[in-house]
Structure formats: structure tokens, C-alpha cells
Tab-separated table of C-alpha atoms and ligand atoms in Angstrom:
chain	number	residue	atom	x	y	z
Y	1	MET	CA	82.251	54.549	133.670
Y	2	THR	CA	79.593	53.279	131.286
Y	3	PHE	CA	79.226	55.498	128.229
Y	4	LYS	CA	75.658	56.191	127.223
Y	5	ILE	CA	75.580	56.106	123.449
Y	6	ALA	CA	72.543	56.967	121.361
Y	7	THR	CA	72.460	55.313	117.951
Y	8	ILE	CA	70.587	56.647	114.959
Y	9	GLU	CA	70.999	53.857	112.437
Y	10	GLY	CA	68.851	55.735	109.931
Y	11	ASP	CA	68.264	54.376	106.460
Y	12	GLY	CA	69.803	52.119	103.829
Y	13	ILE	CA	73.170	50.733	104.911
Y	14	GLY	CA	73.148	52.826	108.115
Y	15	GLU	CA	72.111	49.935	110.307
Y	16	GLU	CA	74.714	47.571	108.837
Y	17	VAL	CA	77.642	49.910	109.391
Y	18	VAL	CA	76.624	51.029	112.903
Y	19	LYS	CA	76.396	47.360	113.890
Y	20	GLU	CA	80.034	46.820	112.891
Y	21	ALA	CA	81.171	49.962	114.696
Y	22	LEU	CA	79.509	48.726	117.900
Y	23	LYS	CA	81.074	45.297	117.363
Y	24	VAL	CA	84.525	46.858	117.248
Y	25	ILE	CA	84.140	49.060	120.314
Y	26	THR	CA	82.815	46.029	122.190
Y	27	ALA	CA	85.910	44.070	121.150
Y	28	ALA	CA	88.008	46.979	122.378
Y	29	GLY	CA	86.551	46.492	125.838
Y	30	VAL	CA	84.680	49.788	125.936
Y	31	ASP	CA	82.008	49.859	128.619
Y	32	PHE	CA	78.914	51.301	126.968
Y	33	GLN	CA	75.176	51.097	126.743
Y	34	ALA	CA	73.579	51.762	123.347
Y	35	THR	CA	70.048	53.086	122.893
Y	36	LYS	CA	68.415	53.139	119.474
Y	37	PHE	CA	66.575	56.150	118.120
Y	38	ASN	CA	64.383	55.429	115.138
Y	39	LEU	CA	64.895	58.492	112.940
Y	40	GLY	CA	65.332	59.001	109.211
Y	41	ALA	CA	63.362	58.533	105.993
Y	42	GLU	CA	61.768	55.260	107.061
Y	43	ARG	CA	60.496	56.785	110.300
Y	44	TYR	CA	59.218	59.849	108.465
Y	45	LEU	CA	57.309	57.710	106.008
Y	46	LYS	CA	55.754	55.835	108.931
Y	47	ASP	CA	54.463	58.712	111.067
Y	48	GLY	CA	55.481	61.961	109.397
Y	49	LYS	CA	57.958	62.833	112.171
Y	50	VAL	CA	61.500	64.013	111.479
Y	51	LEU	CA	62.885	64.948	114.919
Y	52	PRO	CA	60.265	65.525	117.598
Y	53	GLU	CA	61.332	67.900	120.402
Y	54	ASN	CA	61.056	65.238	123.090
Y	55	GLU	CA	63.395	62.960	121.156
Y	56	LEU	CA	65.875	65.789	120.682
Y	57	ASP	CA	65.694	66.437	124.435
Y	58	ALA	CA	66.240	62.750	125.130
Y	59	LEU	CA	69.315	62.752	122.867
Y	60	ARG	CA	70.820	65.621	124.881
Y	61	LYS	CA	71.228	63.316	127.856
Y	62	PHE	CA	73.607	60.917	126.113
Y	63	ASP	CA	77.400	61.022	126.145
Y	64	ALA	CA	77.570	60.684	122.362
Y	65	ILE	CA	75.482	59.950	119.293
Y	66	MET	CA	76.441	57.512	116.549
Y	67	LEU	CA	74.673	58.008	113.262
Y	68	GLY	CA	74.684	55.599	110.313
Y	69	ALA	CA	73.131	57.416	107.364
Y	70	VAL	CA	69.837	59.096	106.670
Y	71	GLY	CA	68.042	59.603	103.388
Y	72	PRO	CA	65.484	58.113	101.038
Y	73	PRO	CA	66.522	56.134	97.962
Y	74	ILE	CA	67.799	58.364	95.141
Y	75	GLY	CA	64.907	59.383	92.918
Y	76	SER	CA	62.302	58.744	95.603
Y	77	THR	CA	59.733	61.518	95.756
Y	78	ASP	CA	58.110	60.441	99.040
Y	79	VAL	CA	60.365	62.621	101.176
Y	80	PRO	CA	60.542	66.310	100.199
Y	81	ALA	CA	64.055	67.478	99.230
Y	82	GLY	CA	65.959	68.868	102.171
Y	83	LEU	CA	63.449	67.766	104.803
Y	84	LEU	CA	65.697	65.214	106.489
Y	85	GLU	CA	68.883	67.161	105.863
Y	86	ARG	CA	67.536	70.350	107.419
Y	87	GLY	CA	65.099	68.748	109.855
Y	88	LEU	CA	67.311	66.039	111.259
Y	89	LEU	CA	71.008	66.209	110.487
Y	90	LEU	CA	71.435	69.981	110.426
Y	91	LYS	CA	68.927	70.352	113.251
Y	92	LEU	CA	71.149	68.145	115.399
Y	93	ARG	CA	74.300	70.023	114.391
Y	94	PHE	CA	72.723	73.385	115.211
Y	95	SER	CA	70.729	72.449	118.330
Y	96	LEU	CA	73.640	70.627	119.948
Y	97	ASP	CA	76.085	73.352	118.848
Y	98	LEU	CA	78.294	70.872	117.030
Y	99	TYR	CA	80.333	73.661	115.554
Y	100	ILE	CA	83.247	71.549	114.347
Y	101	ASN	CA	82.998	68.936	111.638
Y	102	LEU	CA	86.308	67.121	111.877
Y	103	ARG	CA	87.170	64.843	108.966
Y	104	PRO	CA	90.546	63.094	109.097
Y	105	PHE	CA	91.933	61.246	106.063
Y	106	ILE	CA	94.692	58.649	105.847
Y	107	ALA	CA	95.203	57.413	102.295
Y	108	PRO	CA	96.130	53.774	101.770
Y	109	LYS	CA	98.709	52.795	99.165
Y	110	GLY	CA	97.181	52.587	95.727
Y	111	SER	CA	94.796	55.498	96.241
Y	112	VAL	CA	95.173	58.643	94.121
Y	113	GLN	CA	96.962	60.505	96.921
Y	114	GLU	CA	98.632	57.595	98.673
Y	115	ASP	CA	100.304	58.361	101.982
Y	116	ALA	CA	98.364	61.610	102.371
Y	117	ASP	CA	97.505	62.110	106.040
Y	118	PHE	CA	95.542	65.248	106.817
Y	119	ALA	CA	92.425	66.478	108.582
Y	120	VAL	CA	89.795	68.969	107.472
Y	121	VAL	CA	88.213	71.165	110.128
Y	122	ARG	CA	84.916	72.279	108.645
Y	123	GLU	CA	82.869	74.983	110.354
Y	124	ASN	CA	79.569	73.228	110.997
Y	125	THR	CA	76.917	75.715	112.150
Y	126	GLU	CA	77.177	78.782	109.914
Y	127	GLY	CA	77.875	79.787	106.305
Y	128	THR	CA	75.314	78.986	103.632
Y	129	TYR	CA	73.982	76.190	105.836
Y	130	ALA	CA	72.543	78.651	108.364
Y	131	GLY	CA	69.352	78.905	106.347
Y	132	GLU	CA	69.480	82.619	105.688
Y	133	GLY	CA	67.502	83.734	102.637
Y	134	GLY	CA	64.171	83.076	101.053
Y	135	LEU	CA	61.957	83.196	98.000
Y	136	LEU	CA	59.908	85.963	96.481
Y	137	ARG	CA	57.235	85.537	93.821
Y	138	GLN	CA	57.717	81.791	93.747
Y	139	ASN	CA	56.680	80.001	90.559
Y	140	THR	CA	56.375	83.180	88.566
Y	141	PRO	CA	58.763	84.401	85.861
Y	142	PHE	CA	59.874	87.004	88.419
Y	143	GLU	CA	60.917	84.553	91.085
Y	144	VAL	CA	63.808	85.621	93.315
Y	145	ALA	CA	65.847	83.281	95.512
Y	146	THR	CA	68.527	84.368	97.950
Y	147	GLN	CA	70.670	82.135	100.117
Y	148	GLY	CA	73.117	84.106	102.169
Y	149	SER	CA	76.228	83.003	103.983
Y	150	VAL	CA	76.317	83.774	107.701
Y	151	ASN	CA	79.773	84.259	109.179
Y	152	THR	CA	80.144	85.517	112.735
Y	153	ARG	CA	83.412	86.568	114.286
Y	154	PHE	CA	82.597	84.332	117.260
Y	155	GLY	CA	81.767	81.319	115.077
Y	156	VAL	CA	84.772	81.669	112.817
Y	157	GLU	CA	87.145	82.324	115.703
Y	158	ARG	CA	86.185	79.246	117.709
Y	159	CYS	CA	86.511	77.101	114.610
Y	160	VAL	CA	89.878	78.528	113.625
Y	161	ARG	CA	91.185	78.181	117.192
Y	162	PHE	CA	90.146	74.527	117.262
Y	163	ALA	CA	92.054	73.994	113.992
Y	164	PHE	CA	95.212	75.600	115.423
Y	165	GLN	CA	94.954	73.444	118.533
Y	166	LEU	CA	94.609	70.360	116.340
Y	167	ALA	CA	97.593	71.408	114.238
Y	168	MET	CA	99.647	71.675	117.462
Y	169	LYS	CA	98.884	68.010	118.146
Y	170	ARG	CA	99.822	67.022	114.587
Y	171	ARG	CA	102.541	68.285	112.220
Y	172	LYS	CA	101.999	71.951	113.114
Y	173	HIS	CA	100.850	73.079	109.688
Y	174	LEU	CA	97.503	74.749	109.035
Y	175	THR	CA	95.999	75.860	105.719
Y	176	LEU	CA	93.054	78.231	105.511
Y	177	VAL	CA	90.866	77.482	102.494
Y	178	HIS	CA	88.405	80.099	101.235
Y	179	LYS	CA	87.743	82.304	98.223
Y	180	THR	CA	88.953	85.617	99.605
Y	181	ASN	CA	89.549	87.048	96.128
Y	182	VAL	CA	85.824	87.026	95.353
Y	183	LEU	CA	83.990	86.542	98.659
Y	184	THR	CA	85.656	89.589	100.100
Y	185	PHE	CA	83.227	90.118	102.997
Y	186	SER	CA	83.137	86.612	104.448
Y	187	GLY	CA	86.634	85.821	103.186
Y	188	GLY	CA	87.973	88.967	104.814
Y	189	LEU	CA	86.469	88.006	108.145
Y	190	TRP	CA	87.963	84.519	107.896
Y	191	GLN	CA	91.390	85.778	106.874
Y	192	ARG	CA	91.603	88.445	109.588
Y	193	THR	CA	90.421	86.036	112.254
Y	194	PHE	CA	92.882	83.400	111.054
Y	195	ASP	CA	95.775	85.877	111.121
Y	196	GLU	CA	94.899	87.089	114.608
Y	197	VAL	CA	94.451	83.642	116.134
Y	198	SER	CA	97.685	82.498	114.474
Y	199	LYS	CA	99.569	84.845	116.841
Y	200	GLU	CA	98.555	82.598	119.737
Y	201	PHE	CA	100.219	79.664	117.957
Y	202	PRO	CA	103.652	80.847	116.795
Y	203	GLU	CA	104.803	77.247	116.283
Y	204	VAL	CA	102.149	76.531	113.680
Y	205	LYS	CA	103.168	77.244	110.087
Y	206	THR	CA	100.268	78.686	108.143
Y	207	ALA	CA	99.229	78.746	104.507
Y	208	TYR	CA	96.283	79.927	102.457
Y	209	ASN	CA	94.656	78.306	99.385
Y	210	HIS	CA	91.699	79.469	97.378
Y	211	ILE	CA	89.092	76.718	97.269
Y	212	ASP	CA	89.478	76.124	93.536
Y	213	ALA	CA	93.228	75.774	93.838
Y	214	ALA	CA	92.769	73.557	96.898
Y	215	CYS	CA	90.800	71.171	94.667
Y	216	ILE	CA	93.804	70.856	92.362
Y	217	TYR	CA	96.249	70.351	95.251
Y	218	MET	CA	93.853	67.801	96.711
Y	219	VAL	CA	94.187	65.566	93.655
Y	220	GLU	CA	97.831	66.389	92.899
Y	221	LYS	CA	99.697	66.764	96.196
Y	222	ALA	CA	97.467	66.232	99.176
Y	223	THR	CA	100.502	64.888	101.042
Y	224	ALA	CA	101.431	68.542	101.628
Y	225	TYR	CA	98.394	69.080	103.835
Y	226	ASP	CA	98.331	68.580	107.578
Y	227	VAL	CA	95.272	70.472	108.837
Y	228	ILE	CA	92.866	72.449	106.651
Y	229	VAL	CA	90.309	74.850	108.097
Y	230	THR	CA	87.425	76.110	106.007
Y	231	ASP	CA	83.791	77.165	106.004
Y	232	ASN	CA	80.750	74.921	105.953
Y	233	LEU	CA	80.067	74.622	102.229
Y	234	PHE	CA	83.680	74.601	101.044
Y	235	GLY	CA	84.335	71.955	103.690
Y	236	ASP	CA	81.412	69.866	102.530
Y	237	ILE	CA	82.658	69.805	98.948
Y	238	LEU	CA	86.356	69.521	99.711
Y	239	THR	CA	85.860	66.542	102.028
Y	240	ASP	CA	83.986	64.546	99.388
Y	241	LEU	CA	86.900	65.184	97.047
Y	242	ALA	CA	89.344	64.348	99.827
Y	243	GLY	CA	87.515	61.069	100.420
Y	244	ALA	CA	87.633	60.190	96.742
Y	245	VAL	CA	91.419	60.604	96.498
Y	246	THR	CA	92.273	58.921	99.817
Y	247	GLY	CA	90.747	55.499	99.312
Y	248	GLY	CA	87.126	56.305	98.652
Y	249	ILE	CA	84.166	57.650	100.534
Y	250	GLY	CA	83.832	54.216	102.211
Y	251	LEU	CA	86.749	55.213	104.436
Y	252	ALA	CA	85.758	58.794	105.239
Y	253	ALA	CA	84.839	59.362	108.893
Y	254	SER	CA	83.538	62.431	110.640
Y	255	ALA	CA	83.073	63.896	114.078
Y	256	ASN	CA	80.501	66.634	114.643
Y	257	LEU	CA	81.952	68.129	117.782
Y	258	ASN	CA	80.840	70.283	120.626
Y	259	PRO	CA	84.400	70.686	121.952
Y	260	GLU	CA	83.247	72.205	125.257
Y	261	LYS	CA	81.156	69.071	125.852
Y	262	THR	CA	78.083	71.023	126.932
Y	263	GLY	CA	76.147	68.249	125.197
Y	264	PRO	CA	76.742	65.093	123.193
Y	265	SER	CA	78.762	65.156	119.999
Y	266	LEU	CA	77.705	63.205	116.929
Y	267	PHE	CA	79.800	60.778	114.930
Y	268	GLU	CA	78.945	59.596	111.436
Y	269	PRO	CA	80.532	58.232	108.292
Y	270	VAL	CA	80.611	60.825	105.495
Y	271	HIS	CA	78.846	58.464	103.072
Y	272	GLY	CA	75.108	58.318	102.554
Y	273	ALA	CA	72.436	55.641	102.892
Y	274	ALA	CA	73.408	53.814	99.645
Y	275	HIS	CA	70.055	52.040	99.345
Y	276	ASP	CA	71.289	50.269	96.200
Y	277	ILE	CA	73.684	48.080	98.185
Y	278	LYS	CA	71.582	47.632	101.341
Y	279	GLY	CA	71.513	43.994	102.399
Y	280	THR	CA	74.173	42.917	99.896
Y	281	GLY	CA	77.064	42.917	102.375
Y	282	LYS	CA	78.921	45.320	100.115
Y	283	ALA	CA	78.826	48.312	102.451
Y	284	ASN	CA	82.260	49.223	103.780
Y	285	PRO	CA	81.937	49.687	107.562
Y	286	LEU	CA	85.416	51.199	107.974
Y	287	ALA	CA	84.163	54.803	107.864
Y	288	ALA	CA	81.636	54.069	110.609
Y	289	ILE	CA	84.260	52.215	112.654
Y	290	LYS	CA	86.691	55.096	112.282
Y	291	SER	CA	83.937	57.494	113.329
Y	292	ALA	CA	83.495	55.393	116.465
Y	293	ALA	CA	87.215	55.837	117.106
Y	294	LEU	CA	86.750	59.610	116.834
Y	295	MET	CA	83.955	59.272	119.370
Y	296	LEU	CA	86.157	57.414	121.852
Y	297	ASP	CA	88.894	59.985	121.401
Y	298	HIS	CA	86.404	62.738	122.211
Y	299	LEU	CA	85.209	60.791	125.254
Y	300	GLY	CA	88.751	60.665	126.598
Y	301	GLU	CA	89.610	57.103	125.552
Y	302	GLU	CA	92.528	58.223	123.390
Y	303	THR	CA	94.496	54.975	123.576
Y	304	ILE	CA	91.597	52.762	122.519
Y	305	ALA	CA	90.723	55.263	119.811
Y	306	GLN	CA	94.254	55.074	118.433
Y	307	THR	CA	94.203	51.279	118.491
Y	308	ILE	CA	90.976	51.235	116.478
Y	309	THR	CA	92.213	53.865	114.019
Y	310	ASP	CA	95.409	51.882	113.490
Y	311	ALA	CA	93.424	48.684	112.915
Y	312	VAL	CA	91.235	50.491	110.369
Y	313	THR	CA	94.320	51.868	108.616
Y	314	VAL	CA	95.862	48.407	108.346
Y	315	GLU	CA	92.591	46.892	107.177
Y	316	SER	CA	91.989	49.645	104.611
Y	317	GLN	CA	95.447	48.936	103.231
Y	318	ILE	CA	94.643	45.250	102.878
Y	319	LEU	CA	91.290	45.952	101.240
Y	320	ALA	CA	92.937	48.377	98.817
Y	321	THR	CA	95.595	45.950	97.676
Y	322	LYS	CA	94.051	42.477	97.904
Y	323	ASP	CA	90.885	41.358	96.235
Y	324	LEU	CA	89.375	39.546	99.222
Y	325	ALA	CA	85.705	40.265	98.458
Y	326	LEU	CA	84.935	40.621	102.162
Y	327	THR	CA	81.424	41.370	103.373
Y	328	THR	CA	80.454	44.174	105.720
Y	329	SER	CA	80.386	41.897	108.749
Y	330	GLU	CA	83.597	40.106	107.761
Y	331	ILE	CA	85.416	43.426	107.649
Y	332	GLY	CA	83.935	44.272	111.068
Y	333	ASP	CA	85.102	40.898	112.412
Y	334	ARG	CA	88.619	41.406	111.130
Y	335	VAL	CA	88.947	44.875	112.671
Y	336	ALA	CA	87.415	43.629	115.931
Y	337	GLU	CA	89.943	40.800	116.044
Y	338	ARG	CA	92.847	43.125	115.379
Y	339	VAL	CA	91.675	45.452	118.160
Y	340	ALA	CA	91.164	42.590	120.625
Y	341	ASN	CA	94.637	41.210	119.838
Y	342	ALA	CA	96.245	44.627	120.263
Y	343	ASN	CA	94.545	44.856	123.669
Y	344	ASN	CA	95.783	41.429	124.728
Y	345	SER	CA	99.353	42.185	123.779
Y	346	ASN	CA	99.384	45.348	125.921
R	1	IPM	C1	77.698	65.784	104.881
R	1	IPM	C2	76.425	65.728	104.105
R	1	IPM	C3	75.455	66.723	104.688
R	1	IPM	C4	76.068	68.092	104.541
R	1	IPM	C5	74.046	66.709	104.100
R	1	IPM	C6	73.457	65.331	104.102
R	1	IPM	C7	73.157	67.689	104.797
R	1	IPM	O1	76.645	65.929	102.750
R	1	IPM	O2	77.678	65.502	106.083
R	1	IPM	O3	78.743	66.114	104.300
R	1	IPM	O4	75.916	68.741	103.493
R	1	IPM	O5	76.695	68.541	105.490
R	2	MN	MN1	78.728	66.219	102.253
């Protein structure tokens, strides 16, 4: 079967890292056909379009979407704040019902939390990201802004259940992260749902951390984590921190999943467009390559996915310990070679 993959290279280093990810899955022998979608800041500046309906409809027909990075250079005022985030990235997450944002971390030796190996399951369609709220009396001394957090029983339950299922495939330990001592309404819903769903998974050991405490554990003993489940905003913040202590954001991969596969899922590195290093060869493609591995896993190619993940882990270890000054494409070549060799020896 030929996988139909849509690519949204986006802006800045997006194109460079997606290219390496495709190089690696080609080396792995994956049968696929890639189709480019020109979306992001550059496209917006060209014709004022962020994500036209017909392009969204076209994307629905693919097996998966690979995204590089979207965003204008920092400090640029040409693209209104939030336009691409809400109009493109979040629009895709919501329209395609990508309700899980799965972010696995494996820390190489030498990183702050070396040997940590855990995954964050971030709810991806609700919380403060849902867009609830508004402004009153804007630009007056009496301006009011509200930004609510939307938490539905249905949305929380499907996310929590996914996290338990993932924990069953891993070390059978799941930590709920929230702020139930202050956010008693949303936190209460999360905690009750978590406790109820946990009864379906008696083998999974559970724990609870407040988000602030989780930040301390993340930099002091992240090795204790196996799977973490949390809401959209806490997950956003915690996974940047997790990236920073497990080898850097250049390694952090993510899968925006529609687990029921009623449409394509979207795979992207956690990092941004990094316009400052575009074209310098300094972009680390490992996060994009690892995201491609998450894609193959979702598409049912678990063995190839594992081979690629292992190759990335080995390569990230080498990059962390040896000063090889490798370029983006050299790193891609090395991972591709490792993957091809692993295939040949099987
Ligand atoms: C991420 C990003 C996005 C988010 C932004 C770009 C909308 O930070 O994927 O973590 O906040 O989810
Ligand atoms: Mn983020």
C-alpha cells in the first residue's frame, strides 16, 4: 500500500527538516507519495490566505500530514499575532479532531535528565485553546478580557483513556498533572474522570502531580515518569520544559492524533520555524525524523517506526557527546544510513 502523505513544510527551517524526515522514511523502504501544501507565513504574505476550506478538504483525503514549522520571524509585524496559530495549526487540530498530542521523550546521556524515558499525552482540542472568551470595551481603561477553559467529560475521558492504553504498552505507570487545588472545577472533572477510567486498567499504577510540582520533578527526577496525561495548556508548557531537560527542543517530536483514524493525523516537531538559522545547516532534523517515526507507528508500520526511533536515539546520543558539527542534511544522511543498514541485517 502506498501511503498518501501531505507535507506542510511551512516557514523557516520547516522545509529543511521535512526533507530529512522524508529522506529517512525513503531509506526505510516505506512506500509513499508526498504532496506539498504551501501554507504558513510566507503563503499568507503572498495571497492573504491561511487555510482555505478547499485546501482543508483536500488534506482530509490523505493518510497523514507532516508539518515542518509555521510562523513569521520573531519581531515581524506583517502577520497578526495568533493568526497562523489559530487559523492554521489549531484549525487543523480542531477540524481533524486530533484530540491527542503525544510527545515522547528519550533523554540522551549528558542531558539534564539523562536516561529519562517518558511520554506526555496532552489533550489537544479543549482547555484554554478552545477559544472561549472575548473582549469588552477594548482599548478603554475599562477593558475586560476573558479566556475560559473548556473541559468536557467526553473530551477528557477519551484523552485519559488513550493515556491509560499507552501506559499499558509501556511501564504501566500514569501520572495525572493538573492544578486541582486551585482549578477546582476543571481539575475536579479531570480527577474524577481519571479515577473512574483507572478502574478499567487495574494494572496501571497511578499518581497525581500539581503542575507546579511537576515542573520541579521534570528538572530533578524525570526518570520517575512513564506516561503523563494533562490538559492542553499545561501540556504545552510542560513539554517545552521536558524538551529542554531531555536533550533540547531539537529532539522533541509530536503526534497530533485522531486515534479512531476517521481522518489523517498530523506529525510535527515541537520546535518552531527558527528563521535565524534557516539556510545555515544548523537545524537539527531529529525531531522531524522522530515525528515521522510516530507517523509510521500510527499508520501500522510499527517495526519500521521502532527502527527509525532507535536510529534517532543512537544519533542523538552521538550528537550530545561528540562535537561533530554535522549539518542538517548530514544528520539526515547518517540516520538514513543507520535505518537502511538495520533493514538489510533483518
Ligand atoms: C506547540 C505550539 C503551539 C501550541 C502553538 C504554535 C499554537 O507551541 O505545538 O506546542 O501552543 O500548541
Ligand atoms: Mn508549545
